[in-house]
Coordinates of C-alpha atoms and ligand atoms in Angstrom, one line a residue:
M1077 CA 149.6 102.2 108.7
E1078 CA 146.9 101.5 106.1
Q1079 CA 147.2 104.9 104.5
D1080 CA 150.3 106.1 102.7
L1081 CA 152.1 109.2 104.0
L1082 CA 152.3 111.9 101.4
I1083 CA 155.1 114.4 101.5
Y1084 CA 155.3 117.4 99.2
N1085 CA 158.8 117.2 97.6
T1086 CA 160.1 120.7 96.8
L1087 CA 162.4 119.1 94.1
S1088 CA 159.6 117.4 92.1
K1089 CA 157.1 120.0 93.2
K1090 CA 154.4 117.4 93.9
K1091 CA 153.2 115.3 96.8
E1092 CA 154.9 111.8 96.8
V1093 CA 154.3 108.7 98.8
F1094 CA 157.0 108.4 101.4
K1095 CA 159.1 105.4 100.7
P1096 CA 162.1 105.2 103.1
I1097 CA 165.4 103.9 101.8
T1098 CA 165.5 101.3 104.6
P1099 CA 162.1 99.9 105.5
G1100 CA 161.1 100.9 109.0
Y1101 CA 163.9 103.6 109.3
A1102 CA 163.8 107.2 108.4
G1103 CA 166.7 109.6 108.2
M1104 CA 166.1 113.4 108.4
Y1105 CA 168.5 116.3 108.2
V1106 CA 167.3 119.8 109.0
C1107 CA 169.4 123.0 108.8
G1108 CA 169.8 124.4 112.3
P1109 CA 170.6 127.9 113.6
T1110 CA 173.7 130.0 113.2
V1111 CA 174.3 130.7 116.9
Y1112 CA 175.3 134.4 117.2
G1113 CA 172.2 135.8 118.9
H1114 CA 169.1 134.8 120.7
A1115 CA 166.6 132.7 118.8
H1116 CA 163.8 134.8 117.2
L1117 CA 160.4 134.0 115.9
G1118 CA 161.8 132.9 112.5
H1119 CA 163.7 130.1 114.3
S1120 CA 160.5 128.6 115.8
R1121 CA 158.9 127.7 112.5
P1122 CA 161.4 125.2 111.1
A1123 CA 162.0 123.8 114.6
I1124 CA 158.3 123.1 115.2
T1125 CA 157.5 122.0 111.6
F1126 CA 160.2 119.3 111.6
D1127 CA 159.5 118.4 115.3
V1128 CA 156.0 117.4 114.2
V1129 CA 157.5 115.4 111.2
F1130 CA 159.9 113.7 113.7
R1131 CA 157.0 113.0 116.1
Y1132 CA 154.6 111.7 113.5
L1133 CA 157.2 109.4 111.7
Q1134 CA 157.9 107.9 115.1
H1135 CA 154.2 107.6 115.9
I1136 CA 153.5 105.6 112.8
G1137 CA 156.3 103.2 113.6
Y1138 CA 159.5 104.5 112.1
K1139 CA 162.8 104.5 113.9
V1140 CA 163.9 108.0 113.0
R1141 CA 167.4 109.4 113.1
Y1142 CA 167.0 113.2 113.1
V1143 CA 170.1 115.3 112.6
R1144 CA 169.8 119.1 113.1
N1145 CA 173.1 121.0 113.0
I1146 CA 174.5 124.0 114.8
T1147 CA 176.3 126.4 112.5
D1148 CA 179.2 127.8 114.4
V1149 CA 181.7 128.8 111.7
G1150 CA 181.8 129.8 108.1
H1151 CA 178.5 131.6 107.9
L1152 CA 179.6 135.1 106.8
V1153 CA 177.6 138.3 107.3
A1154 CA 175.1 138.9 104.5
D1155 CA 175.3 135.2 103.7
A1156 CA 178.1 136.1 101.3
D1157 CA 181.5 134.6 100.5
E1158 CA 183.4 137.7 101.6
G1159 CA 183.4 139.5 104.9
E1160 CA 183.3 138.7 108.5
D1161 CA 182.1 135.6 110.1
K1162 CA 178.8 136.2 111.9
I1163 CA 180.1 134.6 115.1
A1164 CA 183.5 136.2 115.0
K1165 CA 181.9 139.6 114.6
K1166 CA 179.7 139.1 117.6
A1167 CA 182.7 137.8 119.6
K1168 CA 184.5 141.0 118.8
T1169 CA 181.6 143.3 119.9
D1170 CA 181.0 141.4 123.1
M1171 CA 184.8 140.8 123.7
L1172 CA 184.3 137.1 124.0
E1173 CA 186.1 134.1 122.5
P1174 CA 184.1 132.9 119.5
M1175 CA 183.3 129.6 121.1
E1176 CA 181.9 131.5 124.1
V1177 CA 179.5 133.1 121.7
V1178 CA 178.6 129.7 120.3
Q1179 CA 178.0 128.2 123.7
T1180 CA 176.0 131.1 125.0
Y1181 CA 173.6 131.1 122.1
T1182 CA 173.5 127.3 121.7
N1183 CA 172.3 127.2 125.4
S1184 CA 169.8 129.9 124.8
Y1185 CA 168.5 128.1 121.7
H1186 CA 168.1 124.9 123.6
R1187 CA 166.3 126.6 126.4
N1188 CA 163.8 128.2 123.9
M1189 CA 163.3 124.9 122.1
D1190 CA 162.5 123.1 125.4
Q1191 CA 160.0 125.9 126.2
L1192 CA 158.4 125.2 122.8
N1193 CA 158.3 121.5 123.6
V1194 CA 160.5 120.7 120.6
L1195 CA 162.1 117.3 121.0
H1196 CA 165.9 117.1 120.9
P1197 CA 167.3 115.8 117.7
S1198 CA 169.0 112.4 117.6
I1199 CA 172.3 114.1 116.7
E1200 CA 173.2 117.7 116.8
P1201 CA 176.6 118.1 115.0
T1202 CA 178.5 121.4 114.8
A1203 CA 180.3 122.8 111.7
S1204 CA 183.5 123.4 113.7
G1205 CA 183.4 119.8 114.9
H1206 CA 183.4 118.5 111.3
I1207 CA 186.3 120.4 109.6
I1208 CA 188.0 117.1 108.6
E1209 CA 184.8 115.9 106.8
Q1210 CA 184.5 119.2 105.1
I1211 CA 188.1 119.2 103.9
E1212 CA 187.6 115.7 102.6
L1213 CA 184.5 116.8 100.6
V1214 CA 186.4 119.8 99.1
R1215 CA 189.3 117.4 98.2
K1216 CA 186.9 115.1 96.3
L1217 CA 185.3 118.1 94.5
L1218 CA 188.8 119.2 93.4
E1219 CA 189.6 115.7 92.3
K1220 CA 186.5 115.4 90.2
G1221 CA 187.2 118.7 88.5
Y1222 CA 184.2 120.7 89.8
A1223 CA 186.3 123.0 92.1
Y1224 CA 189.4 125.1 91.7
E1225 CA 191.9 126.7 94.0
N1226 CA 192.9 130.3 93.9
N1227 CA 195.2 132.0 96.4
G1228 CA 194.5 129.5 99.1
S1229 CA 190.7 129.5 98.7
V1230 CA 188.7 126.8 96.9
Y1231 CA 185.5 127.5 95.0
F1232 CA 182.8 125.4 93.4
D1233 CA 182.8 125.8 89.6
V1234 CA 179.0 126.3 88.9
E1235 CA 179.3 126.8 85.2
K1236 CA 181.4 123.6 84.8
Y1237 CA 178.8 121.7 86.9
A1238 CA 176.0 123.1 84.8
Q1239 CA 177.4 121.4 81.7
N1240 CA 176.7 118.0 83.2
Y1241 CA 173.9 118.6 85.8
D1242 CA 170.9 120.8 86.2
Y1243 CA 172.0 123.7 88.5
G1244 CA 168.8 125.5 89.7
K1245 CA 166.5 122.5 89.6
L1246 CA 165.5 122.8 93.3
S1247 CA 164.9 126.6 93.3
G1248 CA 163.6 126.7 89.8
R1249 CA 166.3 129.1 88.7
K1250 CA 167.8 129.0 85.2
I1251 CA 171.5 129.0 84.9
E1252 CA 171.4 131.3 81.8
D1253 CA 169.4 133.9 83.8
L1254 CA 171.8 133.6 86.7
I1255 CA 174.8 134.1 84.4
V1256 CA 173.3 137.2 82.8
N1257 CA 172.4 138.7 86.1
T1258 CA 175.8 138.3 87.6
R1259 CA 178.2 139.0 84.7
E1260 CA 178.7 142.7 85.5
L1261 CA 179.9 141.9 89.1
E1262 CA 182.8 139.8 87.9
G1263 CA 186.4 140.4 88.1
Q1264 CA 186.1 141.7 91.7
D1265 CA 187.3 138.6 93.5
E1266 CA 189.1 135.3 93.2
K1267 CA 186.1 133.5 91.6
R1268 CA 185.9 132.6 87.9
S1269 CA 182.3 133.5 88.0
S1270 CA 180.3 135.2 90.7
L1271 CA 177.9 132.3 90.6
D1272 CA 180.6 130.1 92.1
F1273 CA 180.6 129.6 95.9
A1274 CA 183.3 129.2 98.4
L1275 CA 184.1 125.7 99.7
W1276 CA 187.2 126.7 101.6
K1277 CA 188.3 130.3 102.5
K1278 CA 191.9 131.3 103.3
A1279 CA 191.7 133.3 106.6
Q1280 CA 192.7 136.9 106.5
P1281 CA 195.2 137.9 109.3
E1282 CA 192.4 139.3 111.4
H1283 CA 190.2 136.2 111.1
I1284 CA 190.3 134.3 114.4
M1285 CA 188.5 131.1 113.5
R1286 CA 190.9 129.1 111.4
W1287 CA 192.1 125.5 110.7
P1288 CA 195.0 124.0 108.7
S1289 CA 194.1 122.5 105.3
P1290 CA 196.0 121.5 102.2
W1291 CA 195.3 124.9 100.7
S1292 CA 195.6 127.4 103.5
N1293 CA 194.9 128.1 107.1
G1294 CA 191.3 129.0 106.8
F1295 CA 187.7 127.9 107.3
P1296 CA 185.0 126.0 105.4
G1297 CA 182.3 127.7 103.3
W1298 CA 178.8 127.8 104.8
H1299 CA 177.2 125.5 102.1
T1300 CA 179.6 122.7 102.7
E1301 CA 178.9 121.7 106.3
C1302 CA 175.3 120.4 105.9
I1303 CA 176.1 117.9 103.1
A1304 CA 179.3 116.8 104.8
M1305 CA 177.5 116.1 108.1
G1306 CA 174.3 114.8 106.5
T1307 CA 176.1 112.1 104.5
K1308 CA 178.3 111.3 107.5
Y1309 CA 175.4 110.5 109.8
L1310 CA 172.7 109.5 107.4
G1311 CA 174.6 107.9 104.5
E1312 CA 175.3 108.9 100.9
R1313 CA 171.6 108.7 100.3
F1314 CA 169.1 109.7 102.9
D1315 CA 165.3 110.3 103.1
I1316 CA 164.4 113.8 104.1
H1317 CA 166.3 117.1 104.1
G1318 CA 164.4 120.1 105.5
G1319 CA 164.8 123.8 106.3
G1320 CA 163.2 127.2 105.7
M1321 CA 162.3 128.3 102.2
D1322 CA 164.9 131.1 102.6
L1323 CA 167.5 128.3 102.3
L1324 CA 166.4 127.0 98.9
F1325 CA 168.8 129.2 97.1
P1326 CA 171.7 129.2 97.1
H1327 CA 172.2 127.0 100.3
H1328 CA 170.3 123.9 99.3
E1329 CA 170.9 124.2 95.6
A1330 CA 174.6 124.3 96.5
E1331 CA 174.2 121.2 98.6
I1332 CA 172.6 119.2 95.7
A1333 CA 175.5 120.4 93.4
Q1334 CA 178.1 119.2 95.9
S1335 CA 176.6 115.7 96.3
C1336 CA 176.1 115.2 92.5
A1337 CA 179.6 116.5 91.8
S1338 CA 181.3 114.4 94.5
L1339 CA 179.2 111.2 94.5
G1340 CA 177.7 111.2 91.0
H1341 CA 174.2 111.2 92.5
E1342 CA 171.9 113.2 94.8
S1343 CA 171.9 112.5 98.5
V1344 CA 168.3 113.5 99.4
N1345 CA 165.1 111.8 98.4
Y1346 CA 162.6 114.3 99.8
W1347 CA 163.3 118.0 100.1
M1348 CA 160.9 119.8 102.5
H1349 CA 160.7 123.5 103.1
N1350 CA 158.6 125.5 105.6
N1351 CA 157.3 128.9 104.4
M1352 CA 158.2 132.2 106.0
I1353 CA 156.7 134.2 108.9
T1354 CA 155.7 137.8 108.5
I1355 CA 154.9 140.2 111.3
N1356 CA 151.9 142.5 110.7
G1357 CA 152.3 141.7 107.0
Q1358 CA 156.0 142.7 106.9
K1359 CA 159.0 140.5 106.3
M1360 CA 161.2 140.2 109.4
G1361 CA 164.4 142.1 109.3
K1362 CA 166.8 143.8 111.7
S1363 CA 166.4 147.1 109.9
L1364 CA 162.6 147.0 110.3
G1365 CA 162.8 146.7 114.1
N1366 CA 160.5 143.6 114.0
F1367 CA 163.2 141.0 114.8
I1368 CA 161.4 139.8 117.9
T1369 CA 163.2 137.2 120.0
L1370 CA 161.3 134.3 121.5
D1371 CA 162.1 135.5 124.9
E1372 CA 160.5 138.8 124.0
F1373 CA 157.3 137.0 123.0
F1374 CA 157.3 134.9 126.2
S1375 CA 157.8 138.0 128.4
G1376 CA 155.9 140.6 126.3
A1377 CA 159.0 142.9 126.4
H1378 CA 159.0 144.3 122.9
P1379 CA 157.1 147.4 121.7
L1380 CA 155.3 145.3 119.0
V1381 CA 154.1 142.7 121.5
E1382 CA 151.0 143.8 123.5
K1383 CA 151.3 141.1 126.2
A1384 CA 153.3 138.0 127.1
Y1385 CA 152.4 135.0 124.9
S1386 CA 153.2 131.5 126.3
P1387 CA 155.4 129.1 124.3
M1388 CA 152.4 126.9 123.7
T1389 CA 150.4 129.8 122.3
I1390 CA 153.3 130.4 119.8
R1391 CA 153.4 126.6 119.0
F1392 CA 149.7 126.3 118.6
F1393 CA 149.6 129.4 116.4
I1394 CA 152.3 128.0 114.1
L1395 CA 150.5 124.7 113.8
Q1396 CA 147.2 126.4 112.9
A1397 CA 148.8 127.1 109.5
H1398 CA 150.1 124.5 107.1
Y1399 CA 153.9 124.6 107.1
R1400 CA 154.0 125.4 103.3
S1401 CA 151.7 128.5 103.8
T1402 CA 153.0 131.9 104.8
L1403 CA 152.1 132.9 108.4
D1404 CA 151.4 136.4 109.6
F1405 CA 151.9 137.2 113.2
S1406 CA 149.8 139.9 114.8
N1407 CA 148.6 140.5 118.4
E1408 CA 145.0 139.8 117.3
A1409 CA 145.9 136.5 115.7
L1410 CA 148.0 135.4 118.7
Q1411 CA 145.2 136.3 121.2
A1412 CA 142.8 134.2 119.1
A1413 CA 145.2 131.3 119.2
E1414 CA 145.5 131.6 122.9
K1415 CA 141.8 131.3 123.4
G1416 CA 141.5 128.5 120.9
L1417 CA 144.3 126.5 122.7
D1418 CA 142.6 127.1 126.0
R1419 CA 139.3 125.8 124.6
L1420 CA 141.0 122.7 123.2
L1421 CA 142.8 121.9 126.4
K1422 CA 139.7 122.4 128.6
A1423 CA 137.8 120.0 126.3
V1424 CA 140.6 117.4 126.8
E1425 CA 140.1 117.7 130.6
A1426 CA 136.3 117.5 130.1
I1427 CA 136.6 114.1 128.4
E1428 CA 137.3 112.6 131.9
K1429 CA 133.9 113.8 133.1
I1430 CA 132.0 112.0 130.4
K1431 CA 130.0 109.1 131.8
P1432 CA 129.8 106.1 129.4
T1433 CA 126.5 104.5 128.6
G1434 CA 125.4 101.3 126.9
E1435 CA 125.1 102.8 123.5
S1436 CA 126.9 105.3 121.2
T1437 CA 125.3 108.1 119.1
V1438 CA 128.7 109.6 118.1
D1439 CA 131.2 108.4 115.5
V1440 CA 134.6 108.4 117.2
A1441 CA 136.2 106.1 114.6
L1442 CA 135.5 108.7 111.9
L1443 CA 137.1 111.5 113.9
E1444 CA 140.2 109.4 114.3
E1445 CA 140.3 108.5 110.6
K1446 CA 140.0 112.2 109.6
C1447 CA 142.9 113.2 111.9
Y1448 CA 145.2 110.5 110.4
A1449 CA 144.1 111.4 106.9
A1450 CA 145.1 115.0 107.5
M1451 CA 148.5 114.1 108.9
N1452 CA 149.1 111.7 106.0
D1453 CA 148.3 114.5 103.6
D1454 CA 151.7 116.3 103.9
F1455 CA 151.4 116.9 107.7
N1456 CA 148.3 119.1 107.4
T1457 CA 148.1 120.2 111.1
P1458 CA 145.4 122.9 110.5
I1459 CA 143.0 120.2 109.3
V1460 CA 143.9 118.0 112.3
I1461 CA 143.2 121.0 114.6
A1462 CA 139.9 121.7 112.8
N1463 CA 138.9 118.0 113.3
L1464 CA 139.9 118.2 117.0
F1465 CA 137.6 121.2 117.4
D1466 CA 134.7 119.3 115.8
G1467 CA 135.5 116.7 118.5
V1468 CA 135.3 119.5 121.1
R1469 CA 131.6 120.0 120.1
M1470 CA 131.1 116.3 120.5
I1471 CA 132.7 116.3 123.9
N1472 CA 130.5 119.1 125.1
S1473 CA 127.3 117.4 123.8
L1474 CA 128.4 114.2 125.6
N1475 CA 128.8 116.1 128.8
D1476 CA 125.5 117.8 128.4
G1477 CA 123.8 114.5 127.8
K1478 CA 122.7 115.4 124.3
E1479 CA 124.8 112.6 122.8
K1480 CA 125.8 109.2 124.2
I1481 CA 129.0 107.1 124.1
D1482 CA 129.8 103.6 125.2
A1483 CA 132.9 102.7 127.3
E1484 CA 134.9 101.5 124.3
G1485 CA 134.1 104.7 122.3
L1486 CA 135.1 106.8 125.3
G1487 CA 138.4 105.0 125.6
K1488 CA 139.1 105.7 122.0
L1489 CA 138.1 109.3 122.3
M1490 CA 140.5 109.8 125.2
N1491 CA 143.2 108.1 123.1
I1492 CA 142.7 110.3 120.1
Y1493 CA 143.2 113.5 122.1
Q1494 CA 146.2 112.1 124.0
V1495 CA 147.8 111.0 120.7
F1496 CA 147.1 114.1 118.5
V1497 CA 147.2 116.9 121.0
F1498 CA 150.1 115.8 123.1
D1499 CA 152.2 113.2 121.2
I1500 CA 151.9 114.5 117.6
L1501 CA 151.2 118.2 117.8
G1502 CA 153.4 118.3 120.9
L1503 CA 151.2 120.7 122.9
K1504 CA 151.1 120.6 126.6
A1505 CA 149.1 122.2 129.4
E1506 CA 151.1 125.0 130.9
E1507 CA 150.6 127.1 134.0
A1508 CA 152.5 130.3 134.1
E1509 CA 153.7 130.0 137.7
T1510 CA 153.0 126.5 138.7
G1511 CA 153.9 126.8 142.3
K1512 CA 151.7 129.8 143.0
N1513 CA 148.8 128.3 141.1
D1514 CA 149.0 125.1 143.0
V1515 CA 148.7 126.9 146.3
L1516 CA 145.8 129.0 145.0
K1517 CA 144.0 125.8 143.8
N1518 CA 144.5 124.1 147.2
I1519 CA 143.2 127.1 149.2
V1520 CA 140.1 127.5 147.0
D1521 CA 139.4 123.8 147.2
L1522 CA 139.9 123.9 151.0
L1523 CA 137.3 126.8 151.3
L1524 CA 134.8 125.1 149.1
N1525 CA 135.2 121.8 151.0
L1526 CA 134.5 123.8 154.2
R1527 CA 131.4 125.2 152.6
I1528 CA 130.2 121.6 151.8
E1529 CA 130.7 120.7 155.5
A1530 CA 128.8 123.8 156.5
K1531 CA 125.9 122.9 154.3
V1532 CA 125.9 119.4 155.7
K1533 CA 125.6 121.0 159.2
K1534 CA 122.9 123.2 157.8
D1535 CA 125.1 126.2 158.6
W1536 CA 123.7 128.2 155.7
A1537 CA 125.2 131.5 156.9
T1538 CA 128.8 130.2 156.7
A1539 CA 128.2 128.4 153.4
D1540 CA 126.8 131.6 151.8
K1541 CA 129.6 133.7 153.2
I1542 CA 132.3 131.5 151.7
R1543 CA 130.5 131.5 148.3
N1544 CA 129.7 135.2 148.2
E1545 CA 133.2 136.2 149.3
L1546 CA 134.8 134.1 146.6
I1547 CA 132.5 135.4 143.9
A1548 CA 133.4 139.0 145.1
L1549 CA 137.0 138.1 144.5
G1550 CA 136.3 137.1 140.9
F1551 CA 135.7 133.3 141.2
E1552 CA 132.9 131.6 139.3
I1553 CA 131.5 128.7 141.4
K1554 CA 129.3 125.9 140.1
D1555 CA 127.7 123.4 142.5
K1556 CA 127.8 119.8 141.2
K1557 CA 126.1 116.6 142.4
D1558 CA 129.4 115.2 143.6
G1559 CA 131.2 118.4 144.6
F1560 CA 132.0 121.7 142.9
E1561 CA 133.8 123.3 140.0
W1562 CA 135.4 126.7 140.1
E1563 CA 137.3 129.1 137.8
L1564 CA 139.0 132.4 138.4
K1565 CA 137.6 134.9 135.9
S1566 CA 140.3 137.3 134.9
Ligands
LIG1359 ZN1 172.2 123.8 105.9

């Protein structure tokens, strides 16, 4: 690529030119879901954001190793260090083995991601499959003096760490403020300071998910899995670490602390965070009743969802905002996205009808340049989409004969839409019930072909009857020099 790819680094708080550790290769780790329920709208944004990063890095020639984990142990309710494991809790209510809960919702997550046309990561490790790596990391942290054991549990010593490193540099928090804010809570548990976080927890007798360790039969803390698995598969230093902004603190801050404390340096070069989704201006939350699952969006089966929205409508809607902006879901906005996507995909089809001429009056190279410039500017998908819509006007003018294009330009135009709409943005044409729609299409085509035959035989009565009956059924029919075009108006 002639242009540099700029990535906004949450750590430096500025856009930086992407320079991979190994030329031609890119390593990316993204925090995946904790699988104790069906994926909801909040899961779709990081998945789609980093899917586009994955697709674009590959498109511009990188060999990408994309690791996205599944959290299946250690993530406690309220994201705290005390209390029940989210998965064990669900297992108890549903009377299932915890790993049955994990399998059920991992399958469900995969199904939703396929619907959203999110590519599979290169590696999808689970926390429970990497207990040994996590124990190893905890051992190193104890050895280096940045962790302590108390009653079978091991905690990270944040205040000790802060003497040598900058704790809070990612999230912009100041250790002094954090200490003041948490002092009064102390003395309630095994931690020296409530800022400390669990690396290993001794399992209470009722806790079912447990593994042997040098300290106790227990389980790893939530913040340990990602850095253990990231460094295992991508190396002690790797290029990109991503996730939702809600993970900045303490999850990602804790990851930086663990790599600096265990390795003496950071592991991640570029930290990327997608912003949050609100629904009708409100934060999503179980207590607010707006925790809408993706299945509920796809089927329309939720009181806040007026109608079914297809997976591609959700995907397109998410890509219409830059990943670092907040995004508010409403029925009006989704219906606008649905129409916009339809207009874009129809224009892509209409490119095939353009007839090339000997000369060009349109600048296709400029359109392509603008699309790449937008992607290279921190994956600015809304600008890419705006440029593609400018191109839609061009396509319509070419089909109306108001503008001209030569064969080479036409080939390039087709390629731009193929690359940006399908390969990079990852959109696809979707038909709600493909089978049924195919039959309908064949029947209408059959009738309109019979009408052409009738006209050839000058059987005007039959020709008009077919036409009028179809119009009465809600079809719009256009006669063309070389055939016909039709649409079912809903
Ligand atoms: Zn994580």
